[in-house]
Tab-separated table of C-alpha atoms in Angstrom:
chain	number	residue	atom	x	y	z
G	1301	MET	CA	-50.939	29.468	-87.118
G	1302	GLY	CA	-47.342	29.129	-88.056
G	1303	ALA	CA	-46.899	32.347	-85.272
G	1304	SER	CA	-48.008	30.265	-82.843
G	1305	ARG	CA	-46.523	27.423	-83.680
G	1306	ARG	CA	-43.174	29.125	-83.748
G	1307	GLN	CA	-43.616	30.927	-80.614
G	1308	GLN	CA	-44.766	27.727	-78.627
G	1309	ILE	CA	-41.518	25.778	-80.039
G	1310	VAL	CA	-39.531	28.666	-78.314
G	1311	ASP	CA	-41.385	28.419	-75.237
G	1312	ALA	CA	-40.509	25.040	-75.148
G	1313	ALA	CA	-36.924	25.685	-75.385
G	1314	ARG	CA	-36.734	28.596	-72.919
G	1315	ALA	CA	-38.662	26.301	-70.276
G	1316	ILE	CA	-36.050	23.303	-70.247
G	1317	LEU	CA	-33.382	26.328	-70.074
G	1318	ALA	CA	-34.925	27.624	-67.084
G	1319	GLU	CA	-34.642	24.182	-65.418
G	1320	ASP	CA	-30.826	23.647	-67.090
G	1321	PRO	CA	-28.932	26.594	-68.489
G	1322	GLU	CA	-26.569	24.154	-69.411
G	1323	SER	CA	-28.645	21.982	-71.927
G	1324	THR	CA	-27.201	21.619	-75.212
G	1325	LEU	CA	-31.224	22.191	-76.600
G	1326	ALA	CA	-31.274	19.033	-78.429
G	1327	VAL	CA	-34.173	18.866	-81.394
G	1328	ARG	CA	-36.023	15.769	-79.873
G	1329	ALA	CA	-35.826	17.120	-76.055
G	1330	VAL	CA	-37.355	20.638	-76.987
G	1331	ALA	CA	-39.960	18.742	-79.944
G	1332	GLU	CA	-41.147	16.791	-77.353
G	1333	ARG	CA	-41.516	19.500	-74.915
G	1334	ALA	CA	-43.134	21.321	-77.446
G	1335	GLY	CA	-45.587	18.512	-77.838
G	1336	ILE	CA	-44.209	18.195	-81.497
G	1337	GLY	CA	-42.571	16.058	-83.782
G	1338	ALA	CA	-39.032	16.753	-84.620
G	1339	SER	CA	-39.373	17.243	-88.350
G	1340	THR	CA	-41.821	19.723	-87.918
G	1341	LEU	CA	-39.705	21.789	-85.074
G	1342	ARG	CA	-36.725	21.692	-88.179
G	1343	HIS	CA	-39.464	23.247	-90.856
G	1344	TYR	CA	-39.981	25.762	-88.532
G	1345	PHE	CA	-36.152	26.240	-87.301
G	1346	PRO	CA	-33.782	24.334	-89.965
G	1347	THR	CA	-30.483	24.671	-87.419
G	1348	GLN	CA	-30.070	24.795	-84.222
G	1349	GLN	CA	-28.546	28.278	-84.607
G	1350	ALA	CA	-32.080	29.662	-85.404
G	1351	LEU	CA	-33.402	28.436	-82.532
G	1352	HIS	CA	-30.808	30.336	-80.225
G	1353	GLU	CA	-31.503	33.144	-82.291
G	1354	ALA	CA	-35.068	33.468	-81.667
G	1355	ILE	CA	-34.853	32.448	-78.281
G	1356	PHE	CA	-32.469	35.497	-77.267
G	1357	ALA	CA	-34.580	37.596	-80.032
G	1358	THR	CA	-37.625	36.842	-77.397
G	1359	ALA	CA	-35.338	37.051	-74.065
G	1360	LEU	CA	-34.615	40.540	-75.439
G	1361	ASP	CA	-38.042	41.245	-75.383
G	1362	ASP	CA	-38.497	40.555	-71.687
G	1363	LEU	CA	-38.107	44.476	-69.556
G	1364	PRO	CA	-36.193	44.104	-67.051
G	1365	PRO	CA	-38.117	44.679	-63.597
G	1366	ASP	CA	-38.282	47.592	-61.083
G	1367	LEU	CA	-36.995	45.291	-58.137
G	1368	ARG	CA	-36.831	47.571	-54.708
G	1369	ILE	CA	-36.279	51.055	-56.911
G	1370	HIS	CA	-39.354	52.837	-55.203
G	1371	ASP	CA	-38.039	51.553	-51.476
G	1372	THR	CA	-36.597	54.301	-49.918
G	1373	SER	CA	-35.513	52.676	-46.463
G	1374	VAL	CA	-33.062	51.157	-49.202
G	1375	PRO	CA	-29.815	53.833	-49.866
G	1376	ALA	CA	-30.353	54.962	-53.739
G	1377	ALA	CA	-27.373	53.548	-55.019
G	1378	THR	CA	-27.787	50.056	-53.493
G	1379	ARG	CA	-31.006	49.925	-55.112
G	1380	LEU	CA	-29.959	51.693	-58.512
G	1381	ARG	CA	-26.951	48.829	-58.488
G	1382	GLU	CA	-29.331	46.440	-57.956
G	1383	CYS	CA	-31.384	47.002	-60.738
G	1384	LEU	CA	-28.118	46.927	-63.343
G	1385	VAL	CA	-26.824	43.798	-62.216
G	1386	GLN	CA	-30.047	42.652	-63.370
G	1387	LEU	CA	-28.992	43.228	-66.885
G	1388	LEU	CA	-25.751	41.117	-66.428
G	1389	PRO	CA	-25.454	37.464	-68.140
G	1390	PRO	CA	-25.044	34.997	-64.805
G	1391	PRO	CA	-22.534	35.600	-63.065
G	1392	GLN	CA	-19.506	32.950	-63.521
G	1393	PRO	CA	-18.791	30.602	-63.668
G	1394	MET	CA	-20.692	30.364	-67.010
G	1395	SER	CA	-21.463	27.246	-68.166
G	1396	ARG	CA	-20.235	26.401	-71.752
G	1397	ALA	CA	-23.633	26.072	-73.339
G	1398	ALA	CA	-24.374	29.884	-72.346
G	1399	ALA	CA	-21.331	31.053	-73.395
G	1400	ASP	CA	-22.349	29.879	-76.610
G	1401	ARG	CA	-25.823	30.562	-76.920
G	1402	MET	CA	-24.484	34.580	-75.581
G	1403	LEU	CA	-21.782	34.021	-78.705
G	1404	THR	CA	-23.827	33.324	-81.365
G	1405	VAL	CA	-26.468	35.800	-80.808
G	1406	LEU	CA	-23.507	38.366	-80.551
G	1407	SER	CA	-22.181	37.141	-83.596
G	1408	THR	CA	-25.763	36.810	-85.587
G	1409	THR	CA	-25.627	40.394	-84.477
G	1410	PHE	CA	-22.597	42.032	-85.394
G	1411	GLY	CA	-20.457	39.123	-87.198
G	1412	SER	CA	-20.118	39.133	-91.318
G	1413	GLY	CA	-23.301	37.360	-91.482
G	1414	SER	CA	-26.162	39.363	-89.321
G	1415	THR	CA	-28.931	40.253	-91.321
G	1416	ALA	CA	-31.496	43.687	-90.524
G	1417	GLU	CA	-33.644	41.735	-88.397
G	1418	ALA	CA	-31.129	40.269	-85.873
G	1419	ARG	CA	-29.608	43.999	-86.189
G	1420	ASN	CA	-32.616	45.355	-85.257
G	1421	THR	CA	-33.921	43.376	-82.886
G	1422	TRP	CA	-31.092	44.169	-80.709
G	1423	GLY	CA	-31.296	48.194	-81.370
G	1424	ALA	CA	-34.875	47.844	-80.067
G	1425	TYR	CA	-33.437	46.093	-76.644
G	1426	THR	CA	-31.179	48.884	-76.268
G	1427	VAL	CA	-33.704	51.548	-76.129
G	1428	ARG	CA	-36.278	49.255	-73.940
G	1429	THR	CA	-33.057	48.953	-72.051
G	1430	LEU	CA	-31.962	52.846	-71.817
G	1431	ASP	CA	-35.587	53.695	-71.479
G	1432	ALA	CA	-35.451	51.218	-68.008
G	1433	ILE	CA	-32.619	52.553	-66.852
G	1434	ALA	CA	-33.550	56.322	-67.526
G	1435	GLY	CA	-37.241	55.346	-65.858
G	1436	TRP	CA	-34.893	54.548	-62.411
G	1437	LEU	CA	-33.220	57.545	-62.681
G	1438	GLY	CA	-36.045	59.611	-62.938
G	1439	VAL	CA	-36.904	58.149	-59.875
G	1440	LEU	CA	-34.381	58.704	-57.836
G	1441	ALA	CA	-34.262	62.395	-59.536
G	1442	ASP	CA	-38.140	62.846	-58.377
G	1443	GLN	CA	-36.940	61.131	-54.659
G	1444	GLY	CA	-34.187	63.473	-54.617
G	1445	ALA	CA	-31.442	61.606	-54.093
G	1446	ILE	CA	-30.418	62.262	-57.867
G	1447	PRO	CA	-30.109	65.759	-59.849
G	1448	GLY	CA	-32.580	65.745	-61.999
G	1449	ASP	CA	-30.459	67.183	-65.226
G	1450	GLY	CA	-28.856	65.054	-68.168
G	1451	LEU	CA	-31.023	61.835	-66.761
G	1452	ARG	CA	-31.116	60.694	-70.599
G	1453	GLN	CA	-26.997	60.912	-70.826
G	1454	ARG	CA	-26.372	59.357	-67.692
G	1455	ALA	CA	-28.332	56.628	-68.307
G	1456	ARG	CA	-26.779	55.973	-71.690
G	1457	PHE	CA	-23.390	55.909	-69.599
G	1458	LEU	CA	-24.529	53.468	-67.554
G	1459	LEU	CA	-25.447	50.762	-69.872
G	1460	THR	CA	-22.130	51.319	-71.952
G	1461	VAL	CA	-20.461	50.428	-68.719
G	1462	VAL	CA	-23.064	47.246	-67.557
G	1463	GLU	CA	-22.275	45.756	-71.889
G	1464	GLY	CA	-18.753	46.099	-71.063
G	1465	LEU	CA	-19.228	44.238	-67.833
G	1466	ALA	CA	-21.178	41.909	-69.951
G	1467	LEU	CA	-19.347	41.004	-72.617
G	1468	SER	CA	-16.215	40.536	-70.237
G	1469	ARG	CA	-18.334	37.771	-68.552
G	1470	ILE	CA	-19.029	35.790	-71.351
G	1471	VAL	CA	-14.545	35.944	-72.426
G	1472	PRO	CA	-12.968	34.200	-69.985
G	1473	VAL	CA	-9.639	35.805	-70.947
G	1474	ALA	CA	-11.110	39.275	-70.349
G	1475	ARG	CA	-13.599	38.020	-67.577
G	1476	PRO	CA	-13.368	40.488	-64.160
G	1477	SER	CA	-13.130	39.156	-60.582
G	1478	GLY	CA	-15.858	40.009	-58.282
G	1479	ASP	CA	-13.933	42.915	-56.767
G	1480	GLU	CA	-13.257	44.121	-60.096
G	1481	GLU	CA	-16.156	44.131	-61.461
G	1482	GLN	CA	-18.195	45.710	-58.120
G	1483	GLY	CA	-15.326	48.264	-58.228
G	1484	VAL	CA	-16.119	48.868	-62.086
G	1485	LEU	CA	-20.026	49.625	-60.992
G	1486	ASP	CA	-19.006	51.854	-57.698
G	1487	ASP	CA	-17.116	53.972	-60.280
G	1488	ALA	CA	-19.885	54.128	-62.406
G	1489	LEU	CA	-22.681	55.245	-59.511
G	1490	SER	CA	-20.160	57.912	-58.390
G	1491	VAL	CA	-20.716	59.375	-61.298
G	1492	VAL	CA	-24.328	59.506	-61.738
G	1493	PHE	CA	-24.469	60.455	-57.812
G	1494	ARG	CA	-22.388	63.288	-58.214
G	1495	ASP	CA	-23.335	66.804	-56.931
G	1496	ALA	CA	-26.699	64.592	-55.222
G	1497	PRO	CA	-27.595	65.635	-51.668
G	1498	SER	CA	-26.303	63.523	-48.975
G	1499	ALA	CA	-29.388	62.604	-48.038
G	1500	GLY	CA	-29.889	60.342	-51.315
G	1501	GLU	CA	-26.468	58.367	-50.562
């Protein structure tokens, strides 16, 4: 029952965020959505940070969809770019609440008080995301759009670029303009499509 009640609370919080990304996830609001009392919520999540961490841990379990990666009527580079962009946080301007939630999970995972559980969750997410990118590249390779060698290494390169852009989106002083971000992605894609058959461009 404990595990299901905990998930019930996380699902309620995620539903609130889906409706209002700037929500501060007030205890009373989340408890009401979950159909429980505030004291019950506090039993499972003593602090808002604990709730935020659980929300992000659950979100990291979501696999990115393949979008149009199989649609050969769309240029291969366009399809891959679309798949990569979905891995980024929402476009700027990001609300203060959303940025704070992102910074909370980063601090929990990599800060001085980080836990093994948080690091393992992030590590599992990284592996799943790497697998997804390698899968997208595999589709393009099977279609002859890119060379079929070194797909895992290319996937890791793309993931590194996307992670850098993701961090820059939530740190105001490092936030790139839309053109700069597009240019970075274009440069990364040019590496992946290097030596690709012209028909795959």
